Coordinates of N, CA and C and ligand atoms in Angstrom, one line a residue:
X1 N 123.0 116.8 142.3 CA 122.2 117.9 143.1 C 123.7 118.8 143.3
X2 N 124.1 119.9 143.0 CA 124.9 120.7 143.0 C 124.9 121.3 144.4
X3 N 126.2 121.0 144.7 CA 126.2 121.9 146.4 C 127.3 123.2 146.1
X4 N 126.8 124.1 146.9 CA 127.7 125.4 147.1 C 128.5 125.6 148.5
X5 N 129.7 125.3 148.7 CA 130.4 125.4 149.7 C 130.4 126.8 150.2
X6 N 130.5 126.5 151.8 CA 130.5 127.8 152.6 C 132.0 128.1 152.9
X7 N 132.4 129.2 153.4 CA 133.9 129.5 153.6 C 134.7 128.8 154.6
X8 N 133.8 128.1 155.4 CA 134.2 127.1 156.3 C 134.7 125.8 155.5
X9 N 133.7 125.3 154.8 CA 134.0 124.1 153.9 C 135.1 124.3 152.8
X10 N 134.9 125.7 152.3 CA 136.1 126.1 151.5 C 137.6 125.8 152.0
X11 N 137.6 126.2 153.3 CA 138.7 125.9 154.1 C 139.2 124.6 154.2
X12 N 138.4 123.7 154.1 CA 138.8 122.3 154.4 C 139.3 121.8 153.0
X13 N 138.6 122.4 152.1 CA 138.8 121.8 150.7 C 140.2 122.3 150.3
X14 N 140.5 123.6 150.8 CA 141.9 123.8 150.4 C 143.0 122.8 151.3
X15 N 142.7 122.5 152.2 CA 143.5 121.5 153.0 C 143.7 120.5 152.2
X16 N 142.8 119.7 151.7 CA 142.8 118.3 151.2 C 143.3 118.9 149.7
X17 N 143.3 119.5 149.0 CA 143.9 119.9 147.9 C 145.2 120.3 147.7
X18 N 145.5 121.1 149.1 CA 147.0 121.0 149.0 C 147.8 119.7 149.2
X19 N 147.2 118.8 150.1 CA 147.6 117.7 150.3 C 148.0 117.1 148.7
X20 N 146.8 117.0 148.2 CA 146.9 116.4 146.7 C 148.0 116.8 145.7
X21 N 148.0 118.3 146.0 CA 149.3 118.9 145.2 C 150.6 118.7 145.4
X22 N 151.0 118.6 146.8 CA 152.2 118.0 147.2 C 152.3 116.8 147.0
X23 N 151.5 116.1 147.0 CA 151.6 114.5 146.7 C 152.1 114.5 145.1
X24 N 151.4 115.2 144.6 CA 152.0 114.9 142.9 C 153.3 115.8 142.9
X25 N 153.6 116.7 143.5 CA 154.9 117.2 143.6 C 155.8 115.8 143.8
X26 N 155.7 115.4 145.1 CA 156.6 114.5 145.7 C 156.5 113.4 144.5
X27 N 155.8 112.9 144.1 CA 155.5 112.1 142.7 C 156.6 112.3 141.7
X28 N 156.3 113.6 141.2 CA 157.1 114.3 140.2 C 158.8 114.1 140.3
X29 N 159.0 114.4 141.8 CA 160.4 114.4 142.4 C 161.1 113.0 142.2
X30 N 160.3 111.8 142.1 CA 160.5 110.6 142.6 C 160.4 109.6 141.5
X31 N 159.3 109.9 140.5 CA 159.2 108.9 139.4 C 160.2 108.6 138.3
X32 N 160.6 107.4 137.8 CA 161.9 107.4 137.1 C 161.7 106.0 136.3
X33 N 162.2 106.0 135.2 CA 162.0 105.0 134.4 C 162.9 103.9 135.3
X34 N 162.2 102.1 135.0 CA 162.5 101.4 136.0 C 161.5 101.0 137.1
X35 N 161.0 102.1 137.4 CA 159.9 101.8 138.3 C 158.6 101.0 138.3
X36 N 158.2 100.4 138.8 CA 156.6 99.7 138.4 C 155.8 100.7 138.6
X37 N 154.6 100.6 138.2 CA 153.6 101.6 138.3 C 153.0 101.5 139.9
X38 N 153.0 100.0 140.5 CA 152.7 99.6 141.7 C 153.7 100.7 142.6
X39 N 155.0 100.8 142.5 CA 156.0 101.5 143.3 C 155.3 103.1 143.4
X40 N 154.9 103.4 142.1 CA 154.2 104.7 142.1 C 153.0 105.0 143.0
X41 N 152.3 103.8 143.1 CA 151.2 103.8 144.0 C 151.5 104.0 145.6
X42 N 152.6 103.3 145.7 CA 153.4 103.4 147.4 C 153.7 104.7 147.6
X43 N 154.1 105.3 147.0 CA 154.8 106.6 147.0 C 153.3 107.6 147.5
X44 N 152.4 107.2 146.7 CA 151.1 108.0 147.1 C 150.6 107.9 148.3
X45 N 150.3 106.4 148.7 CA 149.8 105.9 150.0 C 150.6 106.6 150.7
X46 N 152.0 106.5 150.8 CA 152.6 106.7 152.0 C 152.9 108.3 152.4
X47 N 152.7 109.1 151.3 CA 152.8 110.5 151.1 C 151.3 110.8 152.0
X48 N 150.2 110.5 150.8 CA 148.7 110.9 151.7 C 148.6 110.9 153.1
X49 N 148.8 109.5 153.3 CA 148.7 109.0 154.9 C 149.5 109.8 155.8
X50 N 150.7 110.2 155.5 CA 151.7 110.7 156.3 C 150.9 112.2 156.6
X51 N 150.1 112.5 155.7 CA 149.6 114.0 155.9 C 148.5 113.8 156.6
X52 N 147.8 112.9 157.2 CA 146.9 112.6 158.2 C 145.3 112.6 157.2
X53 N 145.6 112.3 155.8 CA 144.4 112.3 154.7 C 144.4 110.8 154.4
X54 N 143.1 110.5 153.7 CA 142.8 109.0 152.9 C 143.2 109.2 151.8
X55 N 143.9 108.4 151.0 CA 143.7 108.0 149.2 C 142.3 107.5 149.2
X56 N 141.6 108.7 149.0 CA 140.0 107.8 148.8 C 139.7 107.3 147.5
X57 N 140.9 107.2 146.7 CA 140.5 106.3 145.4 C 140.2 104.5 146.0
X58 N 141.2 104.4 147.0 CA 141.2 103.0 147.4 C 140.1 102.6 148.0
X59 N 139.4 101.9 147.3 CA 138.1 101.2 147.7 C 137.0 101.9 147.1
X60 N 137.1 103.2 146.3 CA 136.0 103.7 145.7 C 135.6 102.6 144.8
X61 N 134.1 102.4 144.9 CA 133.6 101.4 143.9 C 134.5 100.1 143.8
X62 N 135.2 99.9 144.9 CA 135.9 98.6 144.5 C 137.4 98.9 143.9
X63 N 137.9 100.0 143.8 CA 139.1 100.2 143.1 C 139.9 99.8 144.1
X64 N 140.9 99.0 143.4 CA 141.9 98.6 144.5 C 143.1 99.2 144.8
X65 N 143.5 100.5 144.5 CA 144.7 101.2 144.7 C 144.6 102.8 145.3
X66 N 145.6 103.5 145.6 CA 145.7 104.9 145.9 C 145.8 105.7 144.9
X67 N 146.0 105.2 143.7 CA 146.1 106.4 142.6 C 145.7 105.4 141.1
X68 N 145.6 106.4 140.3 CA 145.6 105.7 138.8 C 147.0 106.2 138.0
X69 N 147.4 105.4 137.8 CA 148.6 105.5 137.1 C 148.7 104.9 135.4
X70 N 148.5 105.9 134.7 CA 148.4 105.3 133.4 C 149.4 105.9 132.3
X71 N 149.8 104.9 131.7 CA 150.9 104.9 131.0 C 150.6 104.7 129.4
X72 N 151.2 105.8 128.6 CA 150.9 105.9 127.1 C 149.6 106.1 126.6
X73 N 149.3 104.7 126.0 CA 147.9 104.6 125.5 C 146.7 104.0 126.6
X74 N 146.9 104.0 127.9 CA 146.1 104.1 128.7 C 145.6 105.8 129.4
X75 N 144.1 105.9 129.0 CA 143.7 107.3 129.1 C 143.7 107.7 130.4
X76 N 143.0 106.8 131.2 CA 142.6 107.0 132.9 C 142.3 105.5 133.4
X77 N 142.6 105.7 134.7 CA 142.1 104.9 135.6 C 143.1 103.5 135.3
X78 N 144.2 103.5 135.2 CA 145.3 102.2 134.9 C 145.6 102.0 136.3
X79 N 145.4 100.6 136.7 CA 145.4 100.1 137.9 C 146.8 99.7 138.0
X80 N 147.4 100.3 139.2 CA 149.0 100.1 139.6 C 149.5 98.6 139.7
X81 N 150.5 98.6 138.7 CA 150.6 96.8 138.6 C 152.1 96.7 138.7
X82 N 152.8 95.7 138.0 CA 154.2 95.3 137.7 C 154.6 96.0 136.4
X83 N 153.7 96.6 135.7 CA 154.2 97.3 134.6 C 155.3 98.2 134.8
X84 N 156.4 98.0 134.1 CA 157.5 98.9 134.8 C 157.6 100.0 133.5
X85 N 157.7 101.1 134.2 CA 157.8 102.6 133.3 C 159.4 102.4 132.7
X86 N 159.1 103.0 131.6 CA 160.4 102.9 130.7 C 160.5 104.5 130.1
X87 N 161.9 104.5 129.8 CA 162.3 105.9 129.1 C 161.3 106.0 127.9
X88 N 161.2 107.3 128.3 CA 160.3 107.6 126.9 C 158.5 107.7 127.1
X89 N 158.2 106.9 128.1 CA 156.9 107.1 128.7 C 156.4 108.1 128.9
X90 N 155.0 108.4 128.9 CA 154.4 109.6 129.6 C 153.6 108.8 130.4
X91 N 153.4 109.3 131.7 CA 152.6 108.5 132.9 C 151.7 109.5 133.4
X92 N 150.3 109.1 133.5 CA 149.5 110.1 134.1 C 149.3 109.6 135.8
X93 N 149.3 110.2 136.9 CA 149.2 109.9 138.1 C 147.8 110.8 138.4
X94 N 146.8 110.1 138.8 CA 145.9 110.9 139.0 C 145.4 110.6 140.6
X95 N 145.1 111.4 141.5 CA 145.0 111.0 143.0 C 144.0 111.7 143.3
X96 N 143.3 111.1 144.7 CA 142.6 111.9 145.5 C 143.0 111.7 146.8
X97 N 142.5 112.9 147.7 CA 142.6 112.6 148.9 C 141.4 113.2 149.9
X98 N 141.3 112.7 150.8 CA 140.2 113.2 151.7 C 140.5 113.3 153.1
X99 N 140.4 114.6 153.3 CA 140.5 115.1 155.1 C 139.4 115.8 155.5
X100 N 139.2 115.4 156.9 CA 137.8 116.3 157.4 C 136.7 116.2 156.6
X101 N 136.4 115.2 155.8 CA 135.3 115.0 154.9 C 135.2 115.7 153.7
X102 N 136.6 116.0 153.3 CA 135.9 116.8 151.7 C 137.4 115.9 151.3
X103 N 137.1 116.0 149.8 CA 138.2 115.5 148.9 C 138.6 116.5 148.1
X104 N 140.0 116.4 147.5 CA 140.7 116.9 146.6 C 140.8 116.0 145.5
X105 N 141.4 116.5 144.0 CA 141.2 115.4 143.0 C 142.2 116.2 142.0
X106 N 143.4 115.6 141.6 CA 144.2 116.4 140.4 C 144.8 115.1 139.9
X107 N 145.4 115.4 138.9 CA 146.2 114.5 137.9 C 147.3 115.2 137.1
X108 N 148.6 114.8 136.9 CA 149.4 115.6 136.2 C 149.7 114.2 135.5
X109 N 150.5 114.6 134.1 CA 151.0 113.8 133.1 C 152.7 114.0 133.1
X110 N 153.3 113.1 133.7 CA 154.8 113.1 133.6 C 155.5 112.8 132.6
X111 N 156.7 113.3 132.1 CA 157.4 113.1 131.0 C 158.7 111.9 131.7
X112 N 158.9 110.7 131.1 CA 159.8 109.9 131.6 C 161.0 110.3 130.8
X113 N 162.0 110.6 131.3 CA 163.5 110.4 130.6 C 162.9 111.2 128.9
X114 N 163.9 110.5 128.2 CA 163.9 111.1 126.7 C 162.7 110.8 125.9
X115 N 161.8 111.6 125.7 CA 160.5 111.7 125.5 C 160.2 112.2 124.1
X116 N 159.4 112.0 123.0 CA 159.7 111.7 121.6 C 158.5 113.5 121.8
X117 N 159.1 114.2 120.7 CA 158.5 115.6 120.6 C 157.2 115.5 120.5
X118 N 156.4 114.6 119.8 CA 154.9 114.6 119.6 C 154.4 114.0 120.8
X119 N 154.6 113.2 121.7 CA 154.2 113.3 123.1 C 154.7 114.4 124.0
X120 N 155.4 114.8 123.7 CA 155.5 116.2 124.7 C 154.6 117.1 124.3
X121 N 154.5 117.4 122.9 CA 153.5 118.4 122.5 C 152.0 118.1 123.1
X122 N 151.7 116.6 123.0 CA 150.5 116.0 123.3 C 150.4 116.5 124.8
X123 N 151.2 116.3 125.7 CA 151.2 116.9 127.2 C 150.6 118.2 127.5
X124 N 151.8 119.1 126.7 CA 151.8 120.5 126.7 C 150.2 121.0 126.4
X125 N 150.0 120.7 125.2 CA 148.7 120.8 124.8 C 147.5 120.3 125.6
X126 N 147.4 119.5 126.3 CA 146.7 119.0 127.5 C 146.5 120.1 128.5
X127 N 147.6 120.3 129.0 CA 147.8 121.2 130.0 C 147.4 122.7 129.4
X128 N 147.5 123.2 128.4 CA 147.1 124.2 127.6 C 145.5 124.4 128.1
X129 N 145.0 123.1 127.6 CA 143.4 123.1 127.2 C 142.7 123.3 128.7
X130 N 143.6 123.0 129.9 CA 142.7 123.5 131.1 C 142.8 124.7 131.3
X131 N 144.2 125.4 131.0 CA 144.3 126.8 131.2 C 143.6 127.7 130.6
X132 N 143.0 127.2 129.2 CA 142.4 127.7 128.3 C 141.0 127.9 128.9
X133 N 140.5 126.7 129.7 CA 139.1 126.7 130.2 C 138.8 127.2 131.3
X134 N 139.7 127.6 132.1 CA 139.6 128.3 133.4 C 139.8 129.7 133.1
X135 N 140.6 130.5 131.6 CA 140.7 131.6 131.3 C 139.2 132.3 131.6
X136 N 139.0 133.6 132.2 CA 137.9 134.1 132.1 C 136.5 133.7 132.7
X137 N 137.0 132.2 133.4 CA 135.8 131.6 134.2 C 135.3 132.2 135.6
X138 N 134.2 132.5 135.8 CA 133.6 132.9 137.2 C 132.2 132.9 137.0
X139 N 131.6 133.4 138.3 CA 130.0 133.1 138.4 C 129.8 133.8 137.2
X140 N 128.2 132.7 136.9 CA 127.8 133.4 135.7 C 128.1 132.5 134.2
X141 N 129.6 132.1 134.5 CA 129.7 131.4 133.0 C 129.0 130.1 132.9
X142 N 128.5 130.0 131.5 CA 127.9 128.9 131.3 C 128.9 127.5 131.2
X143 N 128.2 126.3 131.8 CA 129.1 125.3 132.0 C 129.7 124.8 130.9
X144 N 129.2 124.9 129.6 CA 129.8 124.1 128.9 C 130.7 125.0 128.0
X145 N 130.7 126.4 128.5 CA 131.8 127.1 127.8 C 133.4 126.3 128.0
X146 N 133.3 125.7 129.3 CA 134.4 125.0 129.7 C 135.1 124.0 128.8
X147 N 134.3 123.2 128.2 CA 134.4 122.0 127.3 C 134.5 122.5 125.9
X148 N 133.8 123.7 125.7 CA 134.0 124.3 124.2 C 135.7 124.7 124.2
X149 N 136.0 125.6 125.4 CA 137.5 126.1 125.4 C 138.6 124.6 125.2
X150 N 138.2 123.7 125.9 CA 139.0 122.3 125.7 C 139.0 121.8 124.6
X151 N 137.9 121.5 123.7 CA 137.7 121.0 122.7 C 138.4 122.0 121.5
X152 N 138.0 123.3 121.4 CA 138.6 124.0 120.7 C 140.1 124.1 120.3
X153 N 140.6 124.0 121.2 CA 142.2 123.9 121.5 C 142.7 122.6 120.8
X154 N 142.5 121.6 122.0 CA 142.5 120.1 121.3 C 142.4 119.7 119.9
X155 N 141.5 120.0 119.4 CA 141.2 119.7 117.8 C 141.8 120.7 116.9
X156 N 142.2 122.1 117.6 CA 142.8 122.9 116.8 C 144.2 122.1 116.3
X157 N 144.9 121.2 117.4 CA 146.0 120.6 117.4 C 145.9 119.4 116.9
X158 N 144.8 119.2 116.3 CA 144.9 117.8 115.6 C 144.5 116.4 116.6
X159 N 144.1 116.7 117.7 CA 143.8 115.5 119.0 C 142.6 115.4 119.2
X160 N 142.3 114.1 120.0 CA 140.8 113.6 120.1 C 140.4 114.0 121.3
X161 N 139.3 114.5 121.7 CA 138.9 114.9 123.0 C 137.8 113.6 123.5
X162 N 138.5 113.1 124.8 CA 137.7 111.8 124.9 C 136.4 112.5 125.5
X163 N 135.3 111.8 125.2 CA 133.9 112.1 125.5 C 133.3 110.9 126.5
X164 N 133.7 110.0 126.7 CA 133.3 109.0 127.4 C 133.3 109.1 128.8
X165 N 134.2 110.1 129.0 CA 134.6 110.6 130.5 C 134.8 112.2 130.7
X166 N 134.2 112.2 131.9 CA 134.0 113.8 132.3 C 134.6 114.2 133.4
X167 N 135.1 115.7 133.7 CA 135.2 116.4 134.9 C 133.9 116.4 135.9
X168 N 133.7 117.2 137.0 CA 132.9 116.6 138.0 C 132.5 117.7 139.1
X169 N 131.7 117.9 139.8 CA 131.8 118.5 141.0 C 132.4 117.6 141.9
X170 N 132.9 118.3 143.2 CA 133.5 117.6 144.2 C 133.3 118.1 145.7
X171 N 133.6 117.3 146.7 CA 133.3 118.2 148.0 C 133.2 117.0 148.8
X172 N 132.0 116.5 149.5 CA 132.1 115.7 150.6 C 132.1 114.3 150.0
X173 N 131.6 114.2 148.5 CA 131.9 113.2 147.6 C 132.9 113.6 146.4
X174 N 133.7 112.6 146.0 CA 134.8 112.5 145.4 C 134.0 113.0 144.0
X175 N 133.0 112.5 143.6 CA 132.2 113.0 142.2 C 131.0 113.4 142.6
X176 N 130.4 114.8 142.6 CA 129.3 115.3 142.4 C 128.9 116.2 141.4
X177 N 127.5 116.5 141.4 CA 127.0 117.3 139.9 C 127.5 118.6 140.1
X178 N 128.1 119.0 139.0 CA 127.5 118.6 137.5 C 128.7 118.0 136.9
X179 N 128.3 117.0 135.9 CA 129.2 116.8 135.0 C 129.7 117.7 134.1
X180 N 131.2 117.7 134.0 CA 131.6 118.5 133.3 C 132.5 118.1 132.1
X181 N 131.7 118.0 130.9 CA 132.3 117.6 129.7 C 133.4 118.4 129.2
X182 N 134.1 117.6 128.2 CA 135.4 118.5 127.7 C 135.2 118.7 126.4
X183 N 133.9 118.8 126.1 CA 133.4 119.3 124.6 C 132.1 119.9 124.9
X184 N 131.7 120.7 123.9 CA 130.5 121.5 124.1 C 130.3 122.7 123.4
X185 N 129.1 123.3 123.5 CA 128.6 124.2 122.8 C 128.9 125.7 123.5
X186 N 129.6 126.8 123.3 CA 129.6 127.8 123.8 C 128.2 128.4 124.2
X187 N 128.3 129.2 125.6 CA 126.9 129.5 125.9 C 125.8 129.0 126.7
X188 N 126.0 127.6 126.4 CA 124.8 126.5 126.8 C 125.6 125.8 128.3
X189 N 124.1 125.3 128.7 CA 124.6 124.7 130.0 C 124.4 125.6 131.5
X190 N 124.3 124.7 132.5 CA 124.0 125.8 133.6 C 124.9 126.8 134.0
X191 N 124.3 128.1 134.6 CA 125.5 128.9 134.9 C 126.2 128.6 136.3
X192 N 127.3 128.8 136.4 CA 128.4 128.7 137.4 C 127.7 129.5 138.6
X193 N 127.8 129.0 139.7 CA 127.9 130.1 140.9 C 129.0 130.0 141.8
X194 N 129.2 131.0 142.5 CA 130.1 131.3 143.3 C 130.0 130.1 144.7
X195 N 131.0 129.5 145.0 CA 130.8 128.2 145.7 C 130.8 126.9 145.3
X196 N 130.9 126.8 144.1 CA 131.1 125.6 143.1 C 132.5 125.2 143.4
X197 N 132.8 123.9 143.7 CA 133.9 123.3 143.3 C 133.9 122.1 142.4
X198 N 134.7 122.4 141.4 CA 134.5 121.6 140.2 C 136.0 121.0 139.7
X199 N 135.9 119.7 139.3 CA 137.2 119.3 138.7 C 137.3 119.3 137.1
X200 N 138.2 120.3 136.8 CA 138.2 120.4 135.3 C 139.3 119.3 135.0
X201 N 139.2 118.6 134.0 CA 140.4 117.2 133.6 C 140.1 117.2 132.1
X202 N 141.0 117.5 131.3 CA 140.9 117.5 130.0 C 141.5 116.3 129.6
X203 N 140.8 114.9 129.2 CA 141.7 114.0 128.7 C 141.8 113.9 127.1
X204 N 143.2 114.0 126.6 CA 143.5 114.3 125.2 C 144.3 113.2 124.5
X205 N 143.4 112.6 123.3 CA 144.3 111.5 122.9 C 145.1 111.9 121.1
X206 N 146.1 111.3 121.3 CA 146.9 111.9 120.2 C 146.0 111.4 118.9
X207 N 145.3 110.4 118.6 CA 144.7 110.2 117.6 C 143.2 110.0 117.9
X208 N 142.5 109.0 117.5 CA 141.1 108.8 117.8 C 140.8 109.2 119.3
X209 N 139.5 109.9 119.2 CA 138.7 110.4 120.6 C 138.2 109.1 121.4
X210 N 138.0 107.8 120.2 CA 137.7 106.7 121.0 C 138.4 105.8 122.0
X211 N 137.4 105.3 122.9 CA 138.3 104.8 124.1 C 137.6 103.3 124.1
X212 N 138.2 102.4 124.9 CA 137.9 101.2 125.3 C 137.9 101.1 126.5
X213 N 137.0 100.3 127.1 CA 137.0 99.8 128.6 C 137.3 98.4 128.5
X214 N 138.4 98.1 129.6 CA 138.6 96.8 130.1 C 137.6 96.1 130.6
X215 N 137.1 95.2 130.2 CA 136.2 94.2 130.7 C 136.9 93.7 131.7
X216 N 138.2 93.1 131.7 CA 138.5 91.9 132.6 C 138.9 92.6 134.0
X217 N 139.5 93.9 133.9 CA 139.7 94.5 135.3 C 138.4 95.5 136.1
X218 N 137.9 95.4 134.9 CA 136.7 96.6 135.1 C 136.8 98.1 134.8
X219 N 138.5 98.6 134.8 CA 138.6 100.2 135.3 C 139.4 100.5 133.8
X220 N 140.3 100.0 133.4 CA 141.4 100.6 132.6 C 140.7 100.9 131.2
X221 N 140.8 102.4 131.2 CA 140.4 102.8 129.9 C 141.4 103.1 128.6
X222 N 141.5 102.6 127.7 CA 142.5 102.7 126.5 C 141.9 103.6 125.5
X223 N 143.2 104.4 124.8 CA 142.6 104.9 123.3 C 142.4 103.6 122.4
X224 N 141.3 103.6 121.6 CA 141.0 102.6 120.8 C 141.7 102.4 119.5
X225 N 142.9 103.3 119.3 CA 143.9 103.1 118.3 C 145.2 103.0 118.9
X226 N 145.2 102.7 120.2 CA 146.7 102.6 121.0 C 147.5 103.8 120.9
X227 N 147.3 105.1 120.3 CA 148.0 105.8 120.3 C 148.3 106.7 121.7
X228 N 149.1 107.3 122.0 CA 149.3 107.7 123.6 C 148.0 108.8 123.8
X229 N 148.0 108.9 125.2 CA 146.9 109.8 125.6 C 147.4 110.5 126.9
X230 N 146.7 111.9 127.2 CA 147.5 112.8 128.4 C 146.2 113.2 129.1
X231 N 146.6 113.2 130.5 CA 145.4 113.9 131.2 C 145.8 114.9 132.1
X232 N 145.3 116.1 132.4 CA 145.4 117.1 133.2 C 144.4 117.7 134.2
X233 N 144.3 117.8 135.5 CA 143.3 117.9 136.2 C 143.7 118.7 137.3
X234 N 142.6 119.6 138.0 CA 142.8 120.5 138.9 C 141.2 120.5 139.5
X235 N 141.3 120.3 141.0 CA 140.0 121.2 141.5 C 139.9 122.7 141.9
X236 N 138.7 123.0 141.1 CA 138.6 124.6 140.9 C 137.3 125.1 142.0
X237 N 138.1 126.3 142.4 CA 136.6 126.9 143.3 C 136.4 127.9 142.4
X238 N 135.0 128.1 142.1 CA 134.2 129.2 141.1 C 133.9 130.5 142.2
X239 N 134.4 131.6 141.9 CA 134.3 133.0 142.9 C 133.5 133.9 141.9
X240 N 132.9 135.0 142.5 CA 132.1 135.8 142.0 C 132.8 136.3 141.0
X241 N 134.6 136.8 141.1 CA 135.0 137.4 140.0 C 136.0 136.7 139.2
X242 N 136.3 135.3 139.8 CA 137.1 134.4 138.7 C 137.2 133.0 139.4
X243 N 138.3 132.5 139.4 CA 138.4 131.1 140.2 C 139.8 131.2 141.0
X244 N 139.7 130.1 141.6 CA 141.0 129.6 142.6 C 141.2 128.2 142.2
X245 N 142.3 128.2 141.8 CA 142.5 126.6 141.6 C 143.4 126.0 142.7
X246 N 142.8 125.1 143.4 CA 142.9 124.6 144.7 C 144.0 123.8 144.8
X247 N 144.1 123.0 143.7 CA 145.2 121.9 143.6 C 146.7 122.6 142.9
X248 N 146.9 123.7 142.6 CA 148.1 124.2 142.3 C 148.9 124.9 143.2
Ligands
MF3_301 N1 140.5 110.7 140.3 C1 139.6 110.1 139.2 C2 138.7 111.5 138.7 O1 139.4 112.2 138.4 C3 138.5 109.4 139.7 C4 139.1 107.9 139.9 S1 138.1 106.5 139.7 C5 139.0 105.7 141.1 O2 137.4 111.5 138.7 F1 138.3 104.6 140.9 F2 140.2 105.4 141.1 F3 138.4 106.6 142.3
CO302 CO1 141.3 112.6 139.1
CO303 CO1 138.6 114.3 138.7

């Protein structure tokens, strides 16, 4: 069920989303080579709880941490561990925070030290995919125009668009309808309505779009060819005349 948020609910979403954004800024200032992904998770837990919010990934369907920390070939849902972050890695940190009953959700892919030009370009194009998708977005836009914009830009750059996972609505639940794919046909899908809050989250692979799901930990998603992947996400409010990006 798609939920439309009232002005009061939107105000609460703004607060959760502001905390998510500030947490990612804090991670960006502190993440460095030599840290383990678990140490990144500790930064996230500390910052979000210090804001009086809850890191709502923790315990979500049994997820064991406060963040998803996905290095290089890990696309999403990397479980924080003793894996050491190395110079030249790209590390996506995807977090959610819940305060007063509403969730915010965003992800950034950080460049660690001396990163190769091809990885840098992957991260840059993935961010561009998001901004292409929100360009002109407003009430009445067909939902799959989002995926069309992401896919067009990613594939023009020779990259693979992950299909096995999508963006989503968000609010009282971390994952609400509708599903927001990163691929699609222009002019199709439901028309967006003012008051919808959705997460737009391109997951872009340097090589094949195909991914594998780790059966032993139940979470980790990797590229099928082990080439790097990037992820960028914001929570977006649809308005009559445009969008408000709540996690920027
Ligand atoms: N933040 C993720 C998303 O963008 C969800 C993470 S799954 C969890 O939808 F298990 F970590 F919560
Ligand atoms: Co997320
Ligand atoms: Co999301």
